[in-house]
Tab-separated table of C-alpha atoms (C1' of nucleotides) and ligand atoms in Angstrom:
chain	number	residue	atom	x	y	z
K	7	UNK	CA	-9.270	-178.457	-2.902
K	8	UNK	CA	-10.527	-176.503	-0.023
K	9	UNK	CA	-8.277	-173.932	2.590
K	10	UNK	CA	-7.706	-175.525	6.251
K	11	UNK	CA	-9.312	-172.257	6.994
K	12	UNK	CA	-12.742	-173.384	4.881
K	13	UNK	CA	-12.507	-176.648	6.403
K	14	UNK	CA	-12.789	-175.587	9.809
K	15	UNK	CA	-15.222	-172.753	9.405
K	16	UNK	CA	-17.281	-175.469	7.288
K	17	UNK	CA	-16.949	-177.730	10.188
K	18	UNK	CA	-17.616	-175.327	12.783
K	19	UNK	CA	-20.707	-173.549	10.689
K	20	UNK	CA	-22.356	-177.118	10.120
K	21	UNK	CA	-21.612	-178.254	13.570
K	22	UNK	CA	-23.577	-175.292	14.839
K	23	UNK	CA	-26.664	-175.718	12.415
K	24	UNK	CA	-27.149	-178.968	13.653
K	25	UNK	CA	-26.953	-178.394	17.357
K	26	UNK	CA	-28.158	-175.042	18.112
K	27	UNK	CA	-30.906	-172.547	17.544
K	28	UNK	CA	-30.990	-168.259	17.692
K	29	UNK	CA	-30.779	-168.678	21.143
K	30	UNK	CA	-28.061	-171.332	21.658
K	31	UNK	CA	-24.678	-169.693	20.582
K	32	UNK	CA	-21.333	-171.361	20.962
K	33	UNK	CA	-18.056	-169.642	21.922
K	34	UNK	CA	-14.762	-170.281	19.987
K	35	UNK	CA	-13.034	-171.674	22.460
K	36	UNK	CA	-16.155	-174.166	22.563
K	37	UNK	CA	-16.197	-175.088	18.791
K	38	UNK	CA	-12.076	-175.237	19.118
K	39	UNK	CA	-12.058	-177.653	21.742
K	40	UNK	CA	-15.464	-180.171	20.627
K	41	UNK	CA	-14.104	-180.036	17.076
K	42	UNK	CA	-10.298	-180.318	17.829
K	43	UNK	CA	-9.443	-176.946	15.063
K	44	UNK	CA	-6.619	-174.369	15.996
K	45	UNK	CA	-8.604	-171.834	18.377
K	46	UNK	CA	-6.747	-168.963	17.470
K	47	UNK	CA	-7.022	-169.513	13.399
K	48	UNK	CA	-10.786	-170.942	13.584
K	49	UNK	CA	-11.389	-167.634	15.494
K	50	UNK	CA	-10.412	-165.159	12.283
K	51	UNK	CA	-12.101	-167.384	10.222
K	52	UNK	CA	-15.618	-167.000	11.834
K	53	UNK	CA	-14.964	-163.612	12.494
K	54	UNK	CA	-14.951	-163.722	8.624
K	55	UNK	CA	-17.881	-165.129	8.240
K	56	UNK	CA	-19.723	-163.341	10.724
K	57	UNK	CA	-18.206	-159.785	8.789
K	58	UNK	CA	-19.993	-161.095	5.818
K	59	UNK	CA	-23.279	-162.404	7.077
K	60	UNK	CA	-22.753	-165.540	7.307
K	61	UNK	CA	-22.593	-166.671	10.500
K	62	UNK	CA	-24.047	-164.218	13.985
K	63	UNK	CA	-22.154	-163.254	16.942
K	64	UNK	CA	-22.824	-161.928	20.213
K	65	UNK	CA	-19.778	-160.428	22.726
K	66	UNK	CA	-20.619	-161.110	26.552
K	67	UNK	CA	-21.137	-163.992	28.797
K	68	UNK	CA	-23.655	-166.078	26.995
K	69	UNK	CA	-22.076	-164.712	23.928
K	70	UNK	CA	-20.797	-166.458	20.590
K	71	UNK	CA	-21.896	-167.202	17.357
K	72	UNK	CA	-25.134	-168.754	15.818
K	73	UNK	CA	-26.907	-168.976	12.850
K	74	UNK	CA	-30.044	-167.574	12.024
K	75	UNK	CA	-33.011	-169.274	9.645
K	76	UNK	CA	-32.287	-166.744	7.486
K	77	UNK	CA	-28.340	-167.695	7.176
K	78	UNK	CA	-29.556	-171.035	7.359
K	79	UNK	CA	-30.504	-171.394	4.197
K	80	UNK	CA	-27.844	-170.161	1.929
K	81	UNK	CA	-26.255	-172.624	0.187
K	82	UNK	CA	-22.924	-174.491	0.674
K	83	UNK	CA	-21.713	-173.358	-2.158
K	84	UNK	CA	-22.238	-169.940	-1.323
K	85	UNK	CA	-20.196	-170.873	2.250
K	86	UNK	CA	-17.122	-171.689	-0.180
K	87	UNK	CA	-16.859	-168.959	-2.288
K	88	UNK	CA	-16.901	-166.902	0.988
K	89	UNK	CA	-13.882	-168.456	1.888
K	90	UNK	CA	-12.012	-169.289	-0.902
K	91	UNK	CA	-13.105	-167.567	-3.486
K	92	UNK	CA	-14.553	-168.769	-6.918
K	93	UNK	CA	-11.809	-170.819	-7.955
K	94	UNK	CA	-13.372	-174.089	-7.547
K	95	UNK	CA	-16.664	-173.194	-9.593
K	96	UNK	CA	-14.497	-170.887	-11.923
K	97	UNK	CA	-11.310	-170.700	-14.275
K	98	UNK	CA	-8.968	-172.337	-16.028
K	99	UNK	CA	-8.178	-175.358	-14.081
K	100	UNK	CA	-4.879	-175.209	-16.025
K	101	UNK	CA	-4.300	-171.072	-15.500
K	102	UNK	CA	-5.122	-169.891	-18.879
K	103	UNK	CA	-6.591	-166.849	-18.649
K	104	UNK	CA	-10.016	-167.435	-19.567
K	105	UNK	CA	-11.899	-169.985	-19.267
K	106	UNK	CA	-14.335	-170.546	-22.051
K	107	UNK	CA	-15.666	-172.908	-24.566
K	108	UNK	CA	-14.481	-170.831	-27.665
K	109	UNK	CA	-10.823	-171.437	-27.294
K	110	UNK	CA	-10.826	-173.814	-24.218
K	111	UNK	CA	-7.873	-175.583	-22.938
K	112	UNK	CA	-7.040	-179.569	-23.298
K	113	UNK	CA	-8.622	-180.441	-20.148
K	114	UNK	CA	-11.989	-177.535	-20.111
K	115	UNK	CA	-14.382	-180.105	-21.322
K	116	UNK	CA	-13.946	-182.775	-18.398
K	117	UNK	CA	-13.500	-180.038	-15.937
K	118	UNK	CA	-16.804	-178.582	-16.824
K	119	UNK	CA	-18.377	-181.764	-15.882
K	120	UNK	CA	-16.831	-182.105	-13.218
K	121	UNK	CA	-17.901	-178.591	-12.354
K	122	UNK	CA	-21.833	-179.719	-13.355
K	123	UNK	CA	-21.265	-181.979	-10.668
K	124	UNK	CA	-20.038	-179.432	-8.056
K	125	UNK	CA	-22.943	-177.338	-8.804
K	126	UNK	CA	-25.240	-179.488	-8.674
K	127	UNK	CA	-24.048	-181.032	-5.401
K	128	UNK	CA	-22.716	-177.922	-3.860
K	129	UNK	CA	-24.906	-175.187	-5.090
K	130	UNK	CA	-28.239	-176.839	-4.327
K	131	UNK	CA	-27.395	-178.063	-0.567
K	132	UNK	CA	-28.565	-175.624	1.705
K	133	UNK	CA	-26.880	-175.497	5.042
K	134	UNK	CA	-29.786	-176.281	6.928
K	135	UNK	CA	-30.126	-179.557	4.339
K	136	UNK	CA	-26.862	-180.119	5.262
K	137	UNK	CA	-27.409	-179.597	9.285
K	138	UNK	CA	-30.507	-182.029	9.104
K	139	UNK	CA	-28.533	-184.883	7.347
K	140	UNK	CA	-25.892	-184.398	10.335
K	141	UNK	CA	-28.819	-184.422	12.713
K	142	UNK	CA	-30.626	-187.523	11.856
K	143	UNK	CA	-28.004	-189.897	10.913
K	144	UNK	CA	-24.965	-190.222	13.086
K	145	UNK	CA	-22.270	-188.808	10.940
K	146	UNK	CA	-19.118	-187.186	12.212
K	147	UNK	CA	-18.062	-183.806	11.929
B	15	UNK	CA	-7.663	-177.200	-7.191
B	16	UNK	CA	-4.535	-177.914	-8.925
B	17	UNK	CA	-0.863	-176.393	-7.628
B	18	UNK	CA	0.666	-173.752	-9.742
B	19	UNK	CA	3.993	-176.619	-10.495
B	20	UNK	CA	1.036	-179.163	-11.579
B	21	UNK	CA	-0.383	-176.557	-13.798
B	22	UNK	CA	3.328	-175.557	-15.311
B	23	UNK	CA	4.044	-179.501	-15.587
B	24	UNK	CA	0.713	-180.479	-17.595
B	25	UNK	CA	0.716	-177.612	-19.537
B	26	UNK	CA	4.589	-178.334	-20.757
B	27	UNK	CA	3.758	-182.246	-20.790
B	28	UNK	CA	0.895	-181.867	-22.729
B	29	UNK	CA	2.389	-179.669	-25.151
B	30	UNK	CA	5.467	-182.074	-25.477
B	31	UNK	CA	2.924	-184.420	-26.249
B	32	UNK	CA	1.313	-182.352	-28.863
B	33	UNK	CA	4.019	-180.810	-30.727
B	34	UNK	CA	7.311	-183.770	-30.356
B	35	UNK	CA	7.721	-187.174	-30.486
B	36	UNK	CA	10.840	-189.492	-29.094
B	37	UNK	CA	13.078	-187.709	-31.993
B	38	UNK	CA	11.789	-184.537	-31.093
B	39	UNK	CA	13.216	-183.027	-27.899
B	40	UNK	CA	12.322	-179.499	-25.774
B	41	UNK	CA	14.726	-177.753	-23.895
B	42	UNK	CA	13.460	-175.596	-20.656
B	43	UNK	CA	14.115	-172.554	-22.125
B	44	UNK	CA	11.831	-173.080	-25.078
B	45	UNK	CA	9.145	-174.476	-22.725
B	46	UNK	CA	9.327	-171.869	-20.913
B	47	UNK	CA	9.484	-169.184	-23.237
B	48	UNK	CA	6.355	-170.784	-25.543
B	49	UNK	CA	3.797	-171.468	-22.501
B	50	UNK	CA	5.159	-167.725	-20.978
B	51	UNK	CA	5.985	-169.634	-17.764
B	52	UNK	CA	8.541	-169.091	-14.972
B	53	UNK	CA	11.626	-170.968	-15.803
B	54	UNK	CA	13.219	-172.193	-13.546
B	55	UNK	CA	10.330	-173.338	-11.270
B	56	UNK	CA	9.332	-174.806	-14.669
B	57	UNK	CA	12.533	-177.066	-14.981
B	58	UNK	CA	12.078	-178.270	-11.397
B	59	UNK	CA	8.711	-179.409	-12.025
B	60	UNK	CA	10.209	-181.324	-15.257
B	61	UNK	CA	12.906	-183.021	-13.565
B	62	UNK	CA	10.221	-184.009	-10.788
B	63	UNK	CA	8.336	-186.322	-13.336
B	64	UNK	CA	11.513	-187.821	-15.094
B	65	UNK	CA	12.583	-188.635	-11.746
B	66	UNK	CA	9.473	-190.201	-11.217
B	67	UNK	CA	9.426	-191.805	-15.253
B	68	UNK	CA	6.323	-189.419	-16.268
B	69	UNK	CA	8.873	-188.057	-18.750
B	70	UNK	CA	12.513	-188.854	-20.408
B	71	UNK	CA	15.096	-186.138	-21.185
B	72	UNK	CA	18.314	-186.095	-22.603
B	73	UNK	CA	21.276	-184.021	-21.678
B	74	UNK	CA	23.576	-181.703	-23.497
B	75	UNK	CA	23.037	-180.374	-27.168
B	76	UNK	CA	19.843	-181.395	-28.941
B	77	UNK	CA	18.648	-182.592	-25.474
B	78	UNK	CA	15.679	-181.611	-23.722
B	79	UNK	CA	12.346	-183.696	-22.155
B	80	UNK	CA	10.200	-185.767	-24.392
B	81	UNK	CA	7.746	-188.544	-23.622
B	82	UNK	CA	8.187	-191.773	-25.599
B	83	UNK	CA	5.118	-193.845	-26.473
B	84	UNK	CA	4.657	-195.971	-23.365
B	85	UNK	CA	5.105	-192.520	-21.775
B	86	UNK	CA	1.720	-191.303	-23.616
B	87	UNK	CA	0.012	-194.090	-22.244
B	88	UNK	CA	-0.296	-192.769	-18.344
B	89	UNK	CA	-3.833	-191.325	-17.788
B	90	UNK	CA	-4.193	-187.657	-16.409
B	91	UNK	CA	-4.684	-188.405	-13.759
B	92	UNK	CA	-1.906	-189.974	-12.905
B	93	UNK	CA	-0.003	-187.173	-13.619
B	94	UNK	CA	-1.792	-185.221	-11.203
B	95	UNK	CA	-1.343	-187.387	-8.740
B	96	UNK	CA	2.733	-187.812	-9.833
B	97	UNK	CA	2.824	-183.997	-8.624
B	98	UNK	CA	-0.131	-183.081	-5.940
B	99	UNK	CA	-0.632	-186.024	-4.790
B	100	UNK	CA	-3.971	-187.870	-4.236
B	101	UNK	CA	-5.826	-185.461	-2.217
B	102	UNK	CA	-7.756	-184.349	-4.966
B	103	UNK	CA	-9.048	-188.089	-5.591
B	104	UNK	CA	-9.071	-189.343	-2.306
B	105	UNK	CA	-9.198	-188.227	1.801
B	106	UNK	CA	-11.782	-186.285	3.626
B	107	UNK	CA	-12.803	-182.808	1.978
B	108	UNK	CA	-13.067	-181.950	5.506
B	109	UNK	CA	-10.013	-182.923	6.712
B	110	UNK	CA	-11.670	-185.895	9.132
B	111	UNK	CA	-9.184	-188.806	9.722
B	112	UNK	CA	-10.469	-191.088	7.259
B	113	UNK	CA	-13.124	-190.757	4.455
B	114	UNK	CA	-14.869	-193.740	4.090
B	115	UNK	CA	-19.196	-194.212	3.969
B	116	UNK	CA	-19.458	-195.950	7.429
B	117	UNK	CA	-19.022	-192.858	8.973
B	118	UNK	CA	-18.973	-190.496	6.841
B	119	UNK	CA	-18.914	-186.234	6.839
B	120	UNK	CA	-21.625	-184.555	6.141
B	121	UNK	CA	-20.608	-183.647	2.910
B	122	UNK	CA	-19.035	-186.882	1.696
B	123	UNK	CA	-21.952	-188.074	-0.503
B	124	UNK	CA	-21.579	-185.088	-2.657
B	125	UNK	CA	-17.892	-185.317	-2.626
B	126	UNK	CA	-18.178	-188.798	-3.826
B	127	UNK	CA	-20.392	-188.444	-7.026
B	128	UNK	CA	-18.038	-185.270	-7.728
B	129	UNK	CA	-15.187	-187.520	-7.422
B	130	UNK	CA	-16.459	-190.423	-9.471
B	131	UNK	CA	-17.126	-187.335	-12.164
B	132	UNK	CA	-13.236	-186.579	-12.091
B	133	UNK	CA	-12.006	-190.188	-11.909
B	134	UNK	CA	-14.027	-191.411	-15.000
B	135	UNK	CA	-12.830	-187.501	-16.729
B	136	UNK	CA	-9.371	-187.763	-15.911
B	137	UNK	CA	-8.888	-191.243	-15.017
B	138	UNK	CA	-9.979	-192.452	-18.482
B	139	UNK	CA	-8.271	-190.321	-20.456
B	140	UNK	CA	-4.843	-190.505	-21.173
B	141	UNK	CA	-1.891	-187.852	-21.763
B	142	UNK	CA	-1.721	-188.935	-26.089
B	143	UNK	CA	-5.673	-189.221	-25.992
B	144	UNK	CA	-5.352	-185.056	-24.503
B	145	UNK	CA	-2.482	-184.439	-27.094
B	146	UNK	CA	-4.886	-185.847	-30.145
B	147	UNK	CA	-7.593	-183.206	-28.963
B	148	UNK	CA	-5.050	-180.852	-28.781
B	149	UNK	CA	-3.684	-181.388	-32.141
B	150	UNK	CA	-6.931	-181.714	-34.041
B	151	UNK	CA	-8.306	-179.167	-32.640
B	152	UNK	CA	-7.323	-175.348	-32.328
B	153	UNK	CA	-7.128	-175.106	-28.271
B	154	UNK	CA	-5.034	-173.073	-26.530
B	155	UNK	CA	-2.247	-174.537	-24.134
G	21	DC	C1'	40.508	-182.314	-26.598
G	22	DG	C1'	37.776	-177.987	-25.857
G	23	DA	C1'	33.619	-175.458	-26.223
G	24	DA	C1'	28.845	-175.167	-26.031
G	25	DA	C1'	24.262	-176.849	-24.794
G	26	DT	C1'	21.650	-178.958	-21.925
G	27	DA	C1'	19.568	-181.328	-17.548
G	28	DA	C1'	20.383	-181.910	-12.503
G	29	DA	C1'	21.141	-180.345	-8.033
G	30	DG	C1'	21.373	-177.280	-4.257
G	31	DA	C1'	21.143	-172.975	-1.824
G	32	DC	C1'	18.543	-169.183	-1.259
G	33	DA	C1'	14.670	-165.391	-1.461
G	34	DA	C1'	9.903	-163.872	-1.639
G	35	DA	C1'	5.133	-164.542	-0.967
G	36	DG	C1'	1.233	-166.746	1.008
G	37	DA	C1'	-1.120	-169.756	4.235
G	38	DA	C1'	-1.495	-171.441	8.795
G	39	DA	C1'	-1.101	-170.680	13.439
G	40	DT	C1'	-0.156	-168.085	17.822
G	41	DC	C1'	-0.207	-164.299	21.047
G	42	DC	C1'	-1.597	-160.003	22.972
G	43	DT	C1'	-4.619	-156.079	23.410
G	44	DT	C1'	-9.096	-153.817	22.905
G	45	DT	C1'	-14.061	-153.651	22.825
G	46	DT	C1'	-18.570	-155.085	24.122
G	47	DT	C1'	-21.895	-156.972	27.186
G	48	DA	C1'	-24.117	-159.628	30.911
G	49	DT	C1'	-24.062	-160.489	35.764
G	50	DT	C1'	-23.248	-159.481	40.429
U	28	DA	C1'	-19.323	-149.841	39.473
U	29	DA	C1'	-16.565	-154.053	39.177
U	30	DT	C1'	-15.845	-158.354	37.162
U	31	DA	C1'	-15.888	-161.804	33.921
U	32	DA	C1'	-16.933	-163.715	29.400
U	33	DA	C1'	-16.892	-163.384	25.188
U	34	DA	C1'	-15.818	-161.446	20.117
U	35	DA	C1'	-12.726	-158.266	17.426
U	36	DG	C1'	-8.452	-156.695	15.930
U	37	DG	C1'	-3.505	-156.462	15.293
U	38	DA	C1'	1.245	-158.014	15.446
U	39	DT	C1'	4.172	-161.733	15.015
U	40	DT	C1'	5.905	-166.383	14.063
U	41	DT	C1'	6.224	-170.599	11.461
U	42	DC	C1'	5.586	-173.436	7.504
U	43	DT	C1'	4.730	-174.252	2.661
U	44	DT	C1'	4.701	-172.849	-1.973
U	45	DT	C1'	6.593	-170.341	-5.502
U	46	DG	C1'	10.364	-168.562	-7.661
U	47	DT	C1'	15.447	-167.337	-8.545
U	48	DC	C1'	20.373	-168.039	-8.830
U	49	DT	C1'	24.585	-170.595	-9.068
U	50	DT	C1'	27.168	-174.622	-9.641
U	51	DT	C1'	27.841	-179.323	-11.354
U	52	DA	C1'	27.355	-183.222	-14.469
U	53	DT	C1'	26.586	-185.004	-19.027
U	54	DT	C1'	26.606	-185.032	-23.916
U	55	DT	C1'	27.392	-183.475	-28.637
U	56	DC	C1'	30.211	-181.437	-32.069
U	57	DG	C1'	33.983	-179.288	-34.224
O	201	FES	S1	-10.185	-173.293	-20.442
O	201	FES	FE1	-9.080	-174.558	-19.078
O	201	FES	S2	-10.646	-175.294	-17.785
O	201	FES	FE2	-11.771	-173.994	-19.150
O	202	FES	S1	-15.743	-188.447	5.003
O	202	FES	FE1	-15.597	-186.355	4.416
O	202	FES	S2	-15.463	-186.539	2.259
O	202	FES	FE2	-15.595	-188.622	2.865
DNA sequence: CGAAATAAAGACAAAGAAATCCTTTTTATT
DNA sequence: AATAAAAAGGATTTCTTTGTCTTTATTTCG
């Protein structure tokens, strides 16, 4: 469903929405150690996101990475497909090579429910959303 | 979403399921060589759900796989799960240690209505109710 | 019985994902 | 300027998935 990778950039990304600001920024080795992720992997994967906008960094003492309001408010869905790719929004779930409703496959009509349901969930969500749910009710993360 | 040996293993039960009946028997190499899939990996996959009773097969001339009409009765998802296991239907999209709503992710609202989306999809349906669609209608497999 | 057709099983190879380690670059602080 | 704290980048290892190849077992048919 999703990449370790996603998962722990997901983690780590909502994790820092929720508890700090521009000005509060969280090294790696921070993130690796409150979350309990791989340091070394989680690194390249929020190097990836910061390479693509998602995420901010800073080198330095006092360095690490943040989010800004502005990256705060793309969706999760968006945070996904940065990661893995489209291939949970998109496709044949069975490998066909299209994915359509002219000549669809056995299963295309449930999946595209399904997929409603993804959207709708996933593609609506900011992260901030996200970050204030995490913030205001004692979930885990 | 779905491994590459699920997708190969629907695709051939499915079309077993379509095309045959208990009589009616499909050797690898015609599998293989209808659905344009690798063959070998293919027969693993196979022998996988006969081992596991998702499918019969017969040895030696006129043999092949085949599902007999108890067979046709498992739902889709059970055959998913016969292969990928449950992670798709059940576990933390996050990876946490447990998934459940007393202390849940951040996320695991949303992964819950899109779960209850694919259980009532694929749980519902079974592998002849797919094969009737398949046959009455011109889809591609 | 002998030959052919088939699934079953096992060993292996290739590719990709996950994870680690080491070096380089940048920046703040002293 | 020197030092230390961080991200960035690259090389390498390990594990899993995907895929191939070869051998064995079973069954049918002449
Ligand atoms: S055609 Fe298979 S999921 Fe759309
Ligand atoms: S706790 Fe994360 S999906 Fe349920």
């Amino acid at each position: 469903m999703l990449s370790h990778k996603a998962r722990y950039a997901i983690r780590a990304v909502l994790y820092m929405a929720a508890e700090g600001d521009e000005s509060k920024h969280f090294s790696v080795d921070r993130l690796a150690e409150t979350l309990e992720l791989p340091r070394a992997f989680l690194a390249k994967a929020l190097q990836e996101l910061a390479r693509k906008g998602f995420i901010s960094s800073l080198k330095g003492p006092n360095g690490g990475f943040y989010l800004t309001r502005v990256q705060r408010r793309r969706t999760f869905k968006e945070l996904i497909v940065a990661i893995d790719g489209e291939s949970l929004f998109e496709g044949c779930m069975l490998g066909l090579p299209e994915c359509d409703t002219s000549q669809p496959c056995p299963i295309h009509a449930s999946v595209a429910v399904m997929r409603q349901s993804l959207e709708y969930q996933f593609g609506l969500h900011t992260i901030e959303a996200l970050a204030q749910t995490l913030r205001h009710s004692s979930m885990r993360i």
